[in-house]
């Protein structure tokens, strides 16, 4: 696959200063003017001021200019306008209005993190207290993992990403959603059928389940209203998760242990129905996870900071 990762995401929010403070506390490195970096992925989040919260732009990395030219041809066949040169292509997803920026970019290089030792029946891998118990370092996400979009035309949005950009489908949530990948991770974009186009959440990789929990608990200290859903484990993708809510109403997820699909592997997408489309274990999702509280405001274009 010549596509190899999400390079960045640009999110529009009405309450810029409060949202900058939130993602700074979330563990991203604020480089100034609403631009944030992850530990391994470089500058991967940009916050800009918009009347309503929305996904403004999604960056996708490719290897070379031949990839740009091929994607330009694929989009032309779909009748999607695009603007491109040898290094960058921009096209607007016609349903959600989000710009997808395809750019020649280096593949992400992540230094291996030593496996966390776990004790279990008949085996002692660790003596003393568990690392996750004694860690005192701040949780800082390693990379942007995926973005989830609500779309009023699921088939059209799927077609744009798969037939136009070149994503591959990993799994389906019944006829309501599609997990799509542009890397070896199980998914980098999830498109979900919704009554309004909106950004559901962005997801950020941390080392392990302990850092999922530590990061979330730190964010919730003094701010219980930020809690959305977790701790749990998804079925599609298998990752551990905990979802929080930023001041604009967007969800942000700490995740670890995502399924990987090497480029030469044969992978057959499966269709997950009911709870399996959402999670394997954990508390049931709250109603606000499936239908965020501000959907009516987003439908009318009248959004207030939260």
mmCIF file of N, CA and C in Angstrom, residues 115-119 124-136 208 210 214:
data_model
loop_
_atom_site.group_PDB
_atom_site.id
_atom_site.type_symbol
_atom_site.label_atom_id
_atom_site.label_comp_id
_atom_site.label_asym_id
_atom_site.label_seq_id
_atom_site.Cartn_x
_atom_site.Cartn_y
_atom_site.Cartn_z
ATOM 1 N N UNK A 115 8.214 -4.633 25.951
ATOM 2 C CA UNK A 115 6.931 -5.220 26.345
ATOM 3 C C UNK A 115 6.754 -5.127 27.848
ATOM 4 N N UNK A 116 5.553 -4.743 28.259
ATOM 5 C CA UNK A 116 5.250 -4.675 29.684
ATOM 6 C C UNK A 116 5.177 -6.089 30.256
ATOM 7 N N UNK A 117 5.933 -6.392 31.308
ATOM 8 C CA UNK A 117 5.869 -7.741 31.889
ATOM 9 C C UNK A 117 4.599 -7.936 32.709
ATOM 10 N N UNK A 118 3.950 -9.071 32.507
ATOM 11 C CA UNK A 118 2.736 -9.393 33.246
ATOM 12 C C UNK A 118 2.885 -10.754 33.913
ATOM 13 N N UNK A 119 2.402 -10.852 35.137
ATOM 14 C CA UNK A 119 2.333 -12.144 35.814
ATOM 15 C C UNK A 119 0.998 -12.804 35.509
ATOM 16 N N UNK A 124 5.727 -16.119 36.116
ATOM 17 C CA UNK A 124 6.105 -14.897 36.814
ATOM 18 C C UNK A 124 7.101 -14.152 35.939
ATOM 19 N N UNK A 125 6.603 -13.162 35.211
ATOM 20 C CA UNK A 125 7.462 -12.353 34.353
ATOM 21 C C UNK A 125 7.998 -11.132 35.085
ATOM 22 N N UNK A 126 7.362 -10.788 36.205
ATOM 23 C CA UNK A 126 7.692 -9.543 36.876
ATOM 24 C C UNK A 126 7.833 -9.778 38.371
ATOM 25 N N UNK A 127 8.865 -9.206 38.941
ATOM 26 C CA UNK A 127 9.024 -9.176 40.391
ATOM 27 C C UNK A 127 8.835 -7.738 40.845
ATOM 28 N N UNK A 128 8.182 -7.569 41.958
ATOM 29 C CA UNK A 128 7.920 -6.221 42.434
ATOM 30 C C UNK A 128 6.629 -5.669 41.853
ATOM 31 N N UNK A 129 6.427 -4.369 42.053
ATOM 32 C CA UNK A 129 5.184 -3.736 41.613
ATOM 33 C C UNK A 129 5.154 -3.592 40.091
ATOM 34 N N UNK A 130 3.934 -3.622 39.551
ATOM 35 C CA UNK A 130 3.763 -3.513 38.104
ATOM 36 C C UNK A 130 4.220 -2.130 37.624
ATOM 37 N N UNK A 131 4.842 -2.054 36.432
ATOM 38 C CA UNK A 131 5.287 -0.756 35.911
ATOM 39 C C UNK A 131 4.166 0.269 35.825
ATOM 40 N N UNK A 132 2.978 -0.189 35.444
ATOM 41 C CA UNK A 132 1.873 0.751 35.314
ATOM 42 C C UNK A 132 1.455 1.371 36.629
ATOM 43 N N UNK A 133 1.813 0.728 37.734
ATOM 44 C CA UNK A 133 1.467 1.242 39.056
ATOM 45 C C UNK A 133 2.482 2.277 39.528
ATOM 46 N N UNK A 134 3.748 2.090 39.149
ATOM 47 C CA UNK A 134 4.793 2.965 39.673
ATOM 48 C C UNK A 134 5.172 4.091 38.712
ATOM 49 N N UNK A 135 4.641 4.089 37.493
ATOM 50 C CA UNK A 135 4.969 5.174 36.564
ATOM 51 C C UNK A 135 4.484 6.515 37.100
ATOM 52 N N UNK A 136 5.314 7.508 36.945
ATOM 53 C CA UNK A 136 4.923 8.868 37.358
ATOM 54 C C UNK A 136 5.023 9.853 36.197
ATOM 55 N N UNK A 208 0.354 1.455 26.409
ATOM 56 C CA UNK A 208 -0.339 0.239 26.821
ATOM 57 C C UNK A 208 -1.601 0.605 27.588
ATOM 58 N N UNK A 210 -2.253 0.501 30.667
ATOM 59 C CA UNK A 210 -2.026 1.316 31.857
ATOM 60 C C UNK A 210 -1.966 2.795 31.507
ATOM 61 N N UNK A 214 -4.133 5.700 32.927
ATOM 62 C CA UNK A 214 -3.467 6.808 33.619
ATOM 63 C C UNK A 214 -3.775 8.137 32.948
#
